[in-house]
JSON list of C-alpha atoms in Angstrom, two decimals:
[
{"chain": "L", "resi": 24, "resn": "ARG", "atom": "CA", "xyz": [113.66, 127.85, 180.23]},
{"chain": "L", "resi": 25, "resn": "LYS", "atom": "CA", "xyz": [116.40, 126.79, 177.84]},
{"chain": "L", "resi": 26, "resn": "GLU", "atom": "CA", "xyz": [115.78, 127.50, 174.18]},
{"chain": "L", "resi": 27, "resn": "VAL", "atom": "CA", "xyz": [116.33, 123.86, 173.17]},
{"chain": "L", "resi": 28, "resn": "GLU", "atom": "CA", "xyz": [115.94, 121.04, 175.67]},
{"chain": "L", "resi": 29, "resn": "GLN", "atom": "CA", "xyz": [116.72, 117.39, 175.16]},
{"chain": "L", "resi": 30, "resn": "ASP", "atom": "CA", "xyz": [116.44, 114.12, 177.02]},
{"chain": "L", "resi": 31, "resn": "PRO", "atom": "CA", "xyz": [119.31, 114.08, 179.48]},
{"chain": "L", "resi": 32, "resn": "GLY", "atom": "CA", "xyz": [120.60, 110.61, 178.56]},
{"chain": "L", "resi": 33, "resn": "PRO", "atom": "CA", "xyz": [122.83, 108.70, 178.45]},
{"chain": "L", "resi": 34, "resn": "PHE", "atom": "CA", "xyz": [120.99, 105.95, 176.62]},
{"chain": "L", "resi": 35, "resn": "ASN", "atom": "CA", "xyz": [122.62, 102.54, 176.76]},
{"chain": "L", "resi": 36, "resn": "VAL", "atom": "CA", "xyz": [120.92, 100.13, 174.38]},
{"chain": "L", "resi": 37, "resn": "PRO", "atom": "CA", "xyz": [121.77, 96.72, 172.92]},
{"chain": "L", "resi": 38, "resn": "GLU", "atom": "CA", "xyz": [122.47, 96.28, 169.23]},
{"chain": "L", "resi": 39, "resn": "GLY", "atom": "CA", "xyz": [119.28, 95.95, 167.24]},
{"chain": "L", "resi": 40, "resn": "ALA", "atom": "CA", "xyz": [117.19, 98.01, 169.66]},
{"chain": "L", "resi": 41, "resn": "THR", "atom": "CA", "xyz": [114.99, 100.92, 168.69]},
{"chain": "L", "resi": 42, "resn": "VAL", "atom": "CA", "xyz": [115.70, 104.14, 170.53]},
{"chain": "L", "resi": 43, "resn": "ALA", "atom": "CA", "xyz": [113.90, 107.49, 170.49]},
{"chain": "L", "resi": 44, "resn": "PHE", "atom": "CA", "xyz": [115.19, 110.92, 171.41]},
{"chain": "L", "resi": 45, "resn": "ASN", "atom": "CA", "xyz": [112.95, 113.85, 172.22]},
{"chain": "L", "resi": 46, "resn": "CYS", "atom": "CA", "xyz": [113.55, 117.55, 172.07]},
{"chain": "L", "resi": 47, "resn": "THR", "atom": "CA", "xyz": [111.48, 120.65, 172.80]},
{"chain": "L", "resi": 48, "resn": "TYR", "atom": "CA", "xyz": [112.11, 124.22, 171.73]},
{"chain": "L", "resi": 49, "resn": "SER", "atom": "CA", "xyz": [110.80, 127.38, 173.31]},
{"chain": "L", "resi": 50, "resn": "ASN", "atom": "CA", "xyz": [110.68, 129.86, 170.43]},
{"chain": "L", "resi": 51, "resn": "SER", "atom": "CA", "xyz": [107.49, 129.33, 168.44]},
{"chain": "L", "resi": 52, "resn": "ALA", "atom": "CA", "xyz": [108.92, 131.45, 165.62]},
{"chain": "L", "resi": 53, "resn": "SER", "atom": "CA", "xyz": [111.70, 128.92, 164.96]},
{"chain": "L", "resi": 54, "resn": "GLN", "atom": "CA", "xyz": [111.91, 128.13, 161.31]},
{"chain": "L", "resi": 55, "resn": "SER", "atom": "CA", "xyz": [114.02, 125.07, 160.69]},
{"chain": "L", "resi": 56, "resn": "PHE", "atom": "CA", "xyz": [115.12, 122.07, 162.65]},
{"chain": "L", "resi": 57, "resn": "PHE", "atom": "CA", "xyz": [117.91, 119.55, 162.49]},
{"chain": "L", "resi": 58, "resn": "TRP", "atom": "CA", "xyz": [119.51, 116.59, 164.16]},
{"chain": "L", "resi": 59, "resn": "TYR", "atom": "CA", "xyz": [123.30, 116.62, 164.27]},
{"chain": "L", "resi": 60, "resn": "ARG", "atom": "CA", "xyz": [125.53, 113.80, 165.38]},
{"chain": "L", "resi": 61, "resn": "GLN", "atom": "CA", "xyz": [128.75, 114.46, 167.26]},
{"chain": "L", "resi": 62, "resn": "ASP", "atom": "CA", "xyz": [131.34, 111.76, 167.85]},
{"chain": "L", "resi": 63, "resn": "CYS", "atom": "CA", "xyz": [133.79, 112.09, 170.70]},
{"chain": "L", "resi": 64, "resn": "ARG", "atom": "CA", "xyz": [136.37, 114.84, 170.01]},
{"chain": "L", "resi": 65, "resn": "LYS", "atom": "CA", "xyz": [134.93, 115.54, 166.56]},
{"chain": "L", "resi": 66, "resn": "GLU", "atom": "CA", "xyz": [132.85, 118.30, 165.05]},
{"chain": "L", "resi": 67, "resn": "PRO", "atom": "CA", "xyz": [129.05, 118.01, 164.75]},
{"chain": "L", "resi": 68, "resn": "LYS", "atom": "CA", "xyz": [127.89, 116.47, 161.50]},
{"chain": "L", "resi": 69, "resn": "LEU", "atom": "CA", "xyz": [124.46, 117.04, 160.03]},
{"chain": "L", "resi": 70, "resn": "LEU", "atom": "CA", "xyz": [122.40, 113.87, 160.37]},
{"chain": "L", "resi": 71, "resn": "MET", "atom": "CA", "xyz": [119.14, 115.11, 158.94]},
{"chain": "L", "resi": 72, "resn": "SER", "atom": "CA", "xyz": [116.88, 118.08, 158.58]},
{"chain": "L", "resi": 73, "resn": "VAL", "atom": "CA", "xyz": [113.44, 117.77, 160.14]},
{"chain": "L", "resi": 74, "resn": "TYR", "atom": "CA", "xyz": [110.35, 118.65, 158.14]},
{"chain": "L", "resi": 75, "resn": "SER", "atom": "CA", "xyz": [106.77, 119.20, 159.24]},
{"chain": "L", "resi": 76, "resn": "SER", "atom": "CA", "xyz": [105.67, 116.16, 157.28]},
{"chain": "L", "resi": 77, "resn": "GLY", "atom": "CA", "xyz": [108.27, 114.00, 158.97]},
{"chain": "L", "resi": 78, "resn": "ASN", "atom": "CA", "xyz": [111.13, 112.41, 157.12]},
{"chain": "L", "resi": 79, "resn": "GLU", "atom": "CA", "xyz": [112.97, 109.15, 157.02]},
{"chain": "L", "resi": 80, "resn": "ASP", "atom": "CA", "xyz": [116.50, 108.26, 156.01]},
{"chain": "L", "resi": 81, "resn": "GLY", "atom": "CA", "xyz": [117.18, 104.55, 156.24]},
{"chain": "L", "resi": 82, "resn": "ARG", "atom": "CA", "xyz": [116.98, 103.56, 159.90]},
{"chain": "L", "resi": 83, "resn": "PHE", "atom": "CA", "xyz": [116.46, 107.15, 161.05]},
{"chain": "L", "resi": 84, "resn": "THR", "atom": "CA", "xyz": [113.09, 108.88, 161.28]},
{"chain": "L", "resi": 85, "resn": "ALA", "atom": "CA", "xyz": [112.60, 112.47, 162.38]},
{"chain": "L", "resi": 86, "resn": "GLN", "atom": "CA", "xyz": [109.30, 114.07, 163.34]},
{"chain": "L", "resi": 87, "resn": "LEU", "atom": "CA", "xyz": [108.29, 117.65, 164.03]},
{"chain": "L", "resi": 88, "resn": "ASN", "atom": "CA", "xyz": [105.21, 118.82, 165.90]},
{"chain": "L", "resi": 89, "resn": "ARG", "atom": "CA", "xyz": [105.02, 122.61, 165.59]},
{"chain": "L", "resi": 90, "resn": "ALA", "atom": "CA", "xyz": [101.94, 122.90, 167.81]},
{"chain": "L", "resi": 91, "resn": "SER", "atom": "CA", "xyz": [103.73, 121.19, 170.69]},
{"chain": "L", "resi": 92, "resn": "GLN", "atom": "CA", "xyz": [107.15, 122.58, 169.71]},
{"chain": "L", "resi": 93, "resn": "TYR", "atom": "CA", "xyz": [108.52, 119.08, 169.84]},
{"chain": "L", "resi": 94, "resn": "ILE", "atom": "CA", "xyz": [111.04, 117.23, 167.69]},
{"chain": "L", "resi": 95, "resn": "SER", "atom": "CA", "xyz": [111.91, 113.56, 167.80]},
{"chain": "L", "resi": 96, "resn": "LEU", "atom": "CA", "xyz": [114.48, 111.20, 166.32]},
{"chain": "L", "resi": 97, "resn": "LEU", "atom": "CA", "xyz": [113.90, 107.47, 166.08]},
{"chain": "L", "resi": 98, "resn": "ILE", "atom": "CA", "xyz": [116.74, 105.07, 165.37]},
{"chain": "L", "resi": 99, "resn": "ARG", "atom": "CA", "xyz": [115.75, 101.54, 164.41]},
{"chain": "L", "resi": 100, "resn": "ASP", "atom": "CA", "xyz": [117.97, 98.47, 164.47]},
{"chain": "L", "resi": 101, "resn": "SER", "atom": "CA", "xyz": [120.75, 100.27, 166.36]},
{"chain": "L", "resi": 102, "resn": "LYS", "atom": "CA", "xyz": [124.32, 99.57, 165.31]},
{"chain": "L", "resi": 103, "resn": "LEU", "atom": "CA", "xyz": [127.47, 99.91, 167.36]},
{"chain": "L", "resi": 104, "resn": "SER", "atom": "CA", "xyz": [128.48, 102.71, 165.00]},
{"chain": "L", "resi": 105, "resn": "ASP", "atom": "CA", "xyz": [125.43, 104.73, 166.07]},
{"chain": "L", "resi": 106, "resn": "SER", "atom": "CA", "xyz": [127.12, 105.42, 169.42]},
{"chain": "L", "resi": 107, "resn": "ALA", "atom": "CA", "xyz": [127.53, 109.20, 169.56]},
{"chain": "L", "resi": 108, "resn": "THR", "atom": "CA", "xyz": [125.94, 112.31, 170.99]},
{"chain": "L", "resi": 109, "resn": "TYR", "atom": "CA", "xyz": [122.83, 113.46, 169.15]},
{"chain": "L", "resi": 110, "resn": "LEU", "atom": "CA", "xyz": [122.21, 117.20, 169.10]},
{"chain": "L", "resi": 111, "resn": "CYS", "atom": "CA", "xyz": [118.80, 118.75, 168.54]},
{"chain": "L", "resi": 112, "resn": "VAL", "atom": "CA", "xyz": [119.31, 122.01, 166.67]},
{"chain": "L", "resi": 113, "resn": "VAL", "atom": "CA", "xyz": [116.96, 124.85, 165.86]},
{"chain": "L", "resi": 114, "resn": "ASN", "atom": "CA", "xyz": [117.29, 127.82, 163.54]},
{"chain": "L", "resi": 115, "resn": "ARG", "atom": "CA", "xyz": [115.45, 130.56, 165.38]},
{"chain": "L", "resi": 116, "resn": "ARG", "atom": "CA", "xyz": [114.93, 132.89, 162.46]},
{"chain": "L", "resi": 117, "resn": "SER", "atom": "CA", "xyz": [114.39, 132.53, 158.75]},
{"chain": "L", "resi": 118, "resn": "GLY", "atom": "CA", "xyz": [117.28, 132.35, 156.34]},
{"chain": "L", "resi": 119, "resn": "ASN", "atom": "CA", "xyz": [120.82, 131.42, 157.13]},
{"chain": "L", "resi": 120, "resn": "THR", "atom": "CA", "xyz": [121.06, 132.47, 160.74]},
{"chain": "L", "resi": 121, "resn": "PRO", "atom": "CA", "xyz": [122.92, 131.04, 163.69]},
{"chain": "L", "resi": 122, "resn": "LEU", "atom": "CA", "xyz": [121.84, 127.70, 165.05]},
{"chain": "L", "resi": 123, "resn": "VAL", "atom": "CA", "xyz": [120.78, 127.05, 168.63]},
{"chain": "L", "resi": 124, "resn": "PHE", "atom": "CA", "xyz": [122.01, 123.73, 169.98]},
{"chain": "L", "resi": 125, "resn": "GLY", "atom": "CA", "xyz": [120.59, 121.49, 172.63]},
{"chain": "L", "resi": 126, "resn": "LYS", "atom": "CA", "xyz": [123.03, 119.96, 175.08]},
{"chain": "L", "resi": 127, "resn": "GLY", "atom": "CA", "xyz": [122.84, 116.63, 173.32]},
{"chain": "L", "resi": 128, "resn": "THR", "atom": "CA", "xyz": [121.89, 113.11, 174.29]},
{"chain": "L", "resi": 129, "resn": "ARG", "atom": "CA", "xyz": [124.57, 110.50, 174.46]},
{"chain": "L", "resi": 130, "resn": "LEU", "atom": "CA", "xyz": [123.82, 107.11, 172.96]},
{"chain": "L", "resi": 131, "resn": "SER", "atom": "CA", "xyz": [125.89, 104.00, 173.62]},
{"chain": "L", "resi": 132, "resn": "VAL", "atom": "CA", "xyz": [124.98, 100.92, 171.63]},
{"chain": "L", "resi": 133, "resn": "ILE", "atom": "CA", "xyz": [126.41, 97.80, 173.21]},
{"chain": "L", "resi": 134, "resn": "ALA", "atom": "CA", "xyz": [127.06, 94.39, 171.70]},
{"chain": "D", "resi": 6, "resn": "SER", "atom": "CA", "xyz": [127.91, 120.13, 151.53]},
{"chain": "D", "resi": 7, "resn": "ALA", "atom": "CA", "xyz": [130.92, 122.41, 152.00]},
{"chain": "D", "resi": 8, "resn": "VAL", "atom": "CA", "xyz": [134.36, 121.19, 152.97]},
{"chain": "D", "resi": 9, "resn": "ILE", "atom": "CA", "xyz": [135.75, 123.31, 155.77]},
{"chain": "D", "resi": 10, "resn": "SER", "atom": "CA", "xyz": [139.27, 123.32, 157.14]},
{"chain": "D", "resi": 11, "resn": "GLN", "atom": "CA", "xyz": [140.60, 125.03, 160.23]},
{"chain": "D", "resi": 12, "resn": "LYS", "atom": "CA", "xyz": [144.11, 125.88, 161.33]},
{"chain": "D", "resi": 13, "resn": "PRO", "atom": "CA", "xyz": [145.60, 125.16, 163.77]},
{"chain": "D", "resi": 14, "resn": "SER", "atom": "CA", "xyz": [143.88, 121.95, 164.82]},
{"chain": "D", "resi": 15, "resn": "ARG", "atom": "CA", "xyz": [145.15, 122.42, 168.34]},
{"chain": "D", "resi": 16, "resn": "ASP", "atom": "CA", "xyz": [147.39, 124.69, 170.35]},
{"chain": "D", "resi": 17, "resn": "ILE", "atom": "CA", "xyz": [148.64, 125.20, 173.86]},
{"chain": "D", "resi": 18, "resn": "CYS", "atom": "CA", "xyz": [149.08, 128.87, 174.69]},
{"chain": "D", "resi": 19, "resn": "GLN", "atom": "CA", "xyz": [150.23, 130.90, 177.62]},
{"chain": "D", "resi": 20, "resn": "ARG", "atom": "CA", "xyz": [147.99, 133.20, 179.57]},
{"chain": "D", "resi": 21, "resn": "GLY", "atom": "CA", "xyz": [147.94, 136.74, 178.19]},
{"chain": "D", "resi": 22, "resn": "THR", "atom": "CA", "xyz": [148.83, 135.81, 174.61]},
{"chain": "D", "resi": 23, "resn": "SER", "atom": "CA", "xyz": [146.56, 135.75, 171.56]},
{"chain": "D", "resi": 24, "resn": "LEU", "atom": "CA", "xyz": [145.79, 133.07, 169.00]},
{"chain": "D", "resi": 25, "resn": "THR", "atom": "CA", "xyz": [144.31, 133.49, 165.54]},
{"chain": "D", "resi": 26, "resn": "ILE", "atom": "CA", "xyz": [142.30, 130.61, 164.10]},
{"chain": "D", "resi": 27, "resn": "GLN", "atom": "CA", "xyz": [141.76, 130.38, 160.37]},
{"chain": "D", "resi": 28, "resn": "CYS", "atom": "CA", "xyz": [138.75, 128.88, 158.63]},
{"chain": "D", "resi": 29, "resn": "GLN", "atom": "CA", "xyz": [138.78, 128.09, 154.91]},
{"chain": "D", "resi": 30, "resn": "VAL", "atom": "CA", "xyz": [135.79, 126.83, 152.91]},
{"chain": "D", "resi": 31, "resn": "ASP", "atom": "CA", "xyz": [136.22, 125.05, 149.60]},
{"chain": "D", "resi": 32, "resn": "SER", "atom": "CA", "xyz": [133.58, 127.11, 147.82]},
{"chain": "D", "resi": 33, "resn": "GLN", "atom": "CA", "xyz": [131.68, 130.33, 148.21]},
{"chain": "D", "resi": 34, "resn": "VAL", "atom": "CA", "xyz": [129.21, 130.36, 151.06]},
{"chain": "D", "resi": 35, "resn": "THR", "atom": "CA", "xyz": [126.66, 132.90, 152.16]},
{"chain": "D", "resi": 36, "resn": "MET", "atom": "CA", "xyz": [127.17, 132.71, 155.89]},
{"chain": "D", "resi": 37, "resn": "MET", "atom": "CA", "xyz": [130.02, 131.86, 158.26]},
{"chain": "D", "resi": 38, "resn": "PHE", "atom": "CA", "xyz": [129.80, 131.51, 162.01]},
{"chain": "D", "resi": 39, "resn": "TRP", "atom": "CA", "xyz": [132.10, 130.92, 164.96]},
{"chain": "D", "resi": 40, "resn": "TYR", "atom": "CA", "xyz": [131.07, 128.70, 167.86]},
{"chain": "D", "resi": 41, "resn": "ARG", "atom": "CA", "xyz": [132.71, 127.60, 171.08]},
{"chain": "D", "resi": 42, "resn": "GLN", "atom": "CA", "xyz": [132.27, 124.25, 172.77]},
{"chain": "D", "resi": 43, "resn": "GLN", "atom": "CA", "xyz": [133.55, 123.97, 176.30]},
{"chain": "D", "resi": 44, "resn": "PRO", "atom": "CA", "xyz": [134.27, 120.54, 177.81]},
{"chain": "D", "resi": 45, "resn": "GLY", "atom": "CA", "xyz": [131.10, 118.55, 178.30]},
{"chain": "D", "resi": 46, "resn": "GLN", "atom": "CA", "xyz": [128.92, 121.33, 176.95]},
{"chain": "D", "resi": 47, "resn": "SER", "atom": "CA", "xyz": [127.03, 121.99, 173.76]},
{"chain": "D", "resi": 48, "resn": "LEU", "atom": "CA", "xyz": [127.94, 124.61, 171.20]},
{"chain": "D", "resi": 49, "resn": "THR", "atom": "CA", "xyz": [127.58, 128.31, 171.93]},
{"chain": "D", "resi": 50, "resn": "LEU", "atom": "CA", "xyz": [127.58, 130.87, 169.15]},
{"chain": "D", "resi": 51, "resn": "ILE", "atom": "CA", "xyz": [130.26, 133.54, 169.45]},
{"chain": "D", "resi": 52, "resn": "ALA", "atom": "CA", "xyz": [129.48, 135.61, 166.36]},
{"chain": "D", "resi": 53, "resn": "THR", "atom": "CA", "xyz": [128.39, 135.72, 162.74]},
{"chain": "D", "resi": 54, "resn": "ALA", "atom": "CA", "xyz": [131.27, 136.61, 160.44]},
{"chain": "D", "resi": 55, "resn": "ASN", "atom": "CA", "xyz": [130.03, 139.16, 157.91]},
{"chain": "D", "resi": 56, "resn": "GLN", "atom": "CA", "xyz": [131.90, 139.57, 154.66]},
{"chain": "D", "resi": 57, "resn": "GLY", "atom": "CA", "xyz": [133.44, 143.01, 154.38]},
{"chain": "D", "resi": 58, "resn": "SER", "atom": "CA", "xyz": [131.96, 144.39, 157.59]},
{"chain": "D", "resi": 59, "resn": "GLU", "atom": "CA", "xyz": [132.11, 143.97, 161.34]},
{"chain": "D", "resi": 60, "resn": "ALA", "atom": "CA", "xyz": [131.01, 140.67, 162.83]},
{"chain": "D", "resi": 61, "resn": "THR", "atom": "CA", "xyz": [127.73, 140.37, 164.71]},
{"chain": "D", "resi": 62, "resn": "TYR", "atom": "CA", "xyz": [128.43, 139.23, 168.27]},
{"chain": "D", "resi": 63, "resn": "GLU", "atom": "CA", "xyz": [126.17, 137.30, 170.59]},
{"chain": "D", "resi": 64, "resn": "SER", "atom": "CA", "xyz": [125.49, 138.40, 174.12]},
{"chain": "D", "resi": 65, "resn": "GLY", "atom": "CA", "xyz": [128.51, 137.79, 176.30]},
{"chain": "D", "resi": 66, "resn": "PHE", "atom": "CA", "xyz": [131.06, 138.04, 173.50]},
{"chain": "D", "resi": 67, "resn": "VAL", "atom": "CA", "xyz": [132.81, 141.26, 172.47]},
{"chain": "D", "resi": 68, "resn": "ILE", "atom": "CA", "xyz": [134.96, 142.36, 169.59]},
{"chain": "D", "resi": 69, "resn": "ASP", "atom": "CA", "xyz": [137.93, 143.31, 171.75]},
{"chain": "D", "resi": 70, "resn": "LYS", "atom": "CA", "xyz": [138.19, 139.77, 173.07]},
{"chain": "D", "resi": 71, "resn": "PHE", "atom": "CA", "xyz": [137.21, 137.89, 169.90]},
{"chain": "D", "resi": 72, "resn": "PRO", "atom": "CA", "xyz": [138.05, 139.99, 166.84]},
{"chain": "D", "resi": 73, "resn": "ILE", "atom": "CA", "xyz": [136.81, 138.35, 163.64]},
{"chain": "D", "resi": 74, "resn": "SER", "atom": "CA", "xyz": [137.63, 139.02, 160.03]},
{"chain": "D", "resi": 75, "resn": "ARG", "atom": "CA", "xyz": [135.99, 137.81, 156.83]},
{"chain": "D", "resi": 76, "resn": "PRO", "atom": "CA", "xyz": [137.75, 139.37, 153.87]},
{"chain": "D", "resi": 77, "resn": "ASN", "atom": "CA", "xyz": [135.98, 137.22, 151.25]},
{"chain": "D", "resi": 78, "resn": "LEU", "atom": "CA", "xyz": [133.29, 134.58, 150.82]},
{"chain": "D", "resi": 79, "resn": "THR", "atom": "CA", "xyz": [135.48, 131.59, 151.64]},
{"chain": "D", "resi": 80, "resn": "PHE", "atom": "CA", "xyz": [137.76, 132.67, 154.50]},
{"chain": "D", "resi": 81, "resn": "SER", "atom": "CA", "xyz": [137.41, 133.92, 158.06]},
{"chain": "D", "resi": 82, "resn": "THR", "atom": "CA", "xyz": [139.61, 134.28, 161.12]},
{"chain": "D", "resi": 83, "resn": "LEU", "atom": "CA", "xyz": [138.82, 134.37, 164.82]},
{"chain": "D", "resi": 84, "resn": "THR", "atom": "CA", "xyz": [141.34, 135.74, 167.29]},
{"chain": "D", "resi": 85, "resn": "VAL", "atom": "CA", "xyz": [141.16, 134.85, 170.95]},
{"chain": "D", "resi": 86, "resn": "SER", "atom": "CA", "xyz": [142.87, 137.79, 172.66]},
{"chain": "D", "resi": 87, "resn": "ASN", "atom": "CA", "xyz": [144.58, 138.12, 176.02]},
{"chain": "D", "resi": 88, "resn": "MET", "atom": "CA", "xyz": [143.82, 134.51, 176.80]},
{"chain": "D", "resi": 89, "resn": "SER", "atom": "CA", "xyz": [143.05, 133.08, 180.21]},
{"chain": "D", "resi": 90, "resn": "PRO", "atom": "CA", "xyz": [142.51, 129.43, 181.24]},
{"chain": "D", "resi": 91, "resn": "GLU", "atom": "CA", "xyz": [138.73, 130.03, 180.96]},
{"chain": "D", "resi": 92, "resn": "ASP", "atom": "CA", "xyz": [139.22, 130.38, 177.19]},
{"chain": "D", "resi": 93, "resn": "SER", "atom": "CA", "xyz": [140.31, 126.74, 176.96]},
{"chain": "D", "resi": 94, "resn": "SER", "atom": "CA", "xyz": [137.75, 125.26, 174.62]},
{"chain": "D", "resi": 95, "resn": "ILE", "atom": "CA", "xyz": [137.12, 123.93, 171.16]},
{"chain": "D", "resi": 96, "resn": "TYR", "atom": "CA", "xyz": [136.47, 126.67, 168.62]},
{"chain": "D", "resi": 97, "resn": "LEU", "atom": "CA", "xyz": [134.44, 125.69, 165.57]},
{"chain": "D", "resi": 98, "resn": "CYS", "atom": "CA", "xyz": [133.79, 127.47, 162.34]},
{"chain": "D", "resi": 99, "resn": "SER", "atom": "CA", "xyz": [130.62, 126.73, 160.38]},
{"chain": "D", "resi": 100, "resn": "ALA", "atom": "CA", "xyz": [129.38, 127.72, 156.96]},
{"chain": "D", "resi": 101, "resn": "ALA", "atom": "CA", "xyz": [126.14, 127.63, 155.01]},
{"chain": "D", "resi": 102, "resn": "ARG", "atom": "CA", "xyz": [125.18, 128.20, 151.40]},
{"chain": "D", "resi": 103, "resn": "PHE", "atom": "CA", "xyz": [121.63, 128.97, 150.34]},
{"chain": "D", "resi": 104, "resn": "SER", "atom": "CA", "xyz": [119.99, 126.13, 152.24]},
{"chain": "D", "resi": 105, "resn": "TYR", "atom": "CA", "xyz": [119.60, 126.40, 155.97]},
{"chain": "D", "resi": 106, "resn": "GLU", "atom": "CA", "xyz": [121.96, 123.51, 156.60]},
{"chain": "D", "resi": 107, "resn": "GLN", "atom": "CA", "xyz": [125.26, 124.39, 158.24]},
{"chain": "D", "resi": 108, "resn": "TYR", "atom": "CA", "xyz": [128.46, 122.41, 158.08]},
{"chain": "D", "resi": 109, "resn": "PHE", "atom": "CA", "xyz": [131.28, 122.54, 160.56]},
{"chain": "D", "resi": 110, "resn": "GLY", "atom": "CA", "xyz": [135.03, 122.59, 160.39]},
{"chain": "D", "resi": 111, "resn": "PRO", "atom": "CA", "xyz": [136.98, 120.05, 162.44]},
{"chain": "D", "resi": 112, "resn": "GLY", "atom": "CA", "xyz": [137.54, 122.54, 165.26]},
{"chain": "D", "resi": 113, "resn": "THR", "atom": "CA", "xyz": [140.55, 124.03, 167.00]},
{"chain": "D", "resi": 114, "resn": "ARG", "atom": "CA", "xyz": [141.30, 122.63, 170.44]},
{"chain": "D", "resi": 115, "resn": "LEU", "atom": "CA", "xyz": [142.77, 125.41, 172.56]},
{"chain": "D", "resi": 116, "resn": "THR", "atom": "CA", "xyz": [144.40, 124.93, 175.94]},
{"chain": "D", "resi": 117, "resn": "VAL", "atom": "CA", "xyz": [145.51, 127.98, 177.89]},
{"chain": "D", "resi": 118, "resn": "THR", "atom": "CA", "xyz": [148.02, 127.45, 180.67]}
]
């Protein structure tokens, strides 16, 4: 079983749609969780950290369920500029340690 | 967040040669890492660059092939040695301060012919 698994995608959605990405992780000792966004031929950029209480940043909402080892990202009112690959990322130990990346889910928002 | 630069941004190299990639951070960071991203794949960690000591390599990566230096808190280099076409990839440096959030450099796109 892969350490971080994501929806295979791609997701093709119209502008204004709501889209949700799911992710599961296998290591129950994982400490911190993130969503990164990667545009084509660019480096990953941190979109948001994911907290146990859930967190929201504008149109983006992230949720964490430690019991199920499940992370989600919800994007409301999709914009064309949201088209990118979304990477679910887990820090498997405490402190500043290497990140484990999912393969990513590609989102295309179409006009 | 930290601002990270990498040099070169891209290179085309011949089989059997070596390339050194530089990573510079605009301020002191606690941790620096090197990742590889092969076409269509996600990121794979190569090693953690430790300041003043040998890097910590992940399974499948060895010092002879990927020597790493980190002489101070803001700079690291990764060398890809004795290159083969299988080494064609994007190499990314990342850095973190005291939070757990990591930031990435723009990457070095390497093609080995």
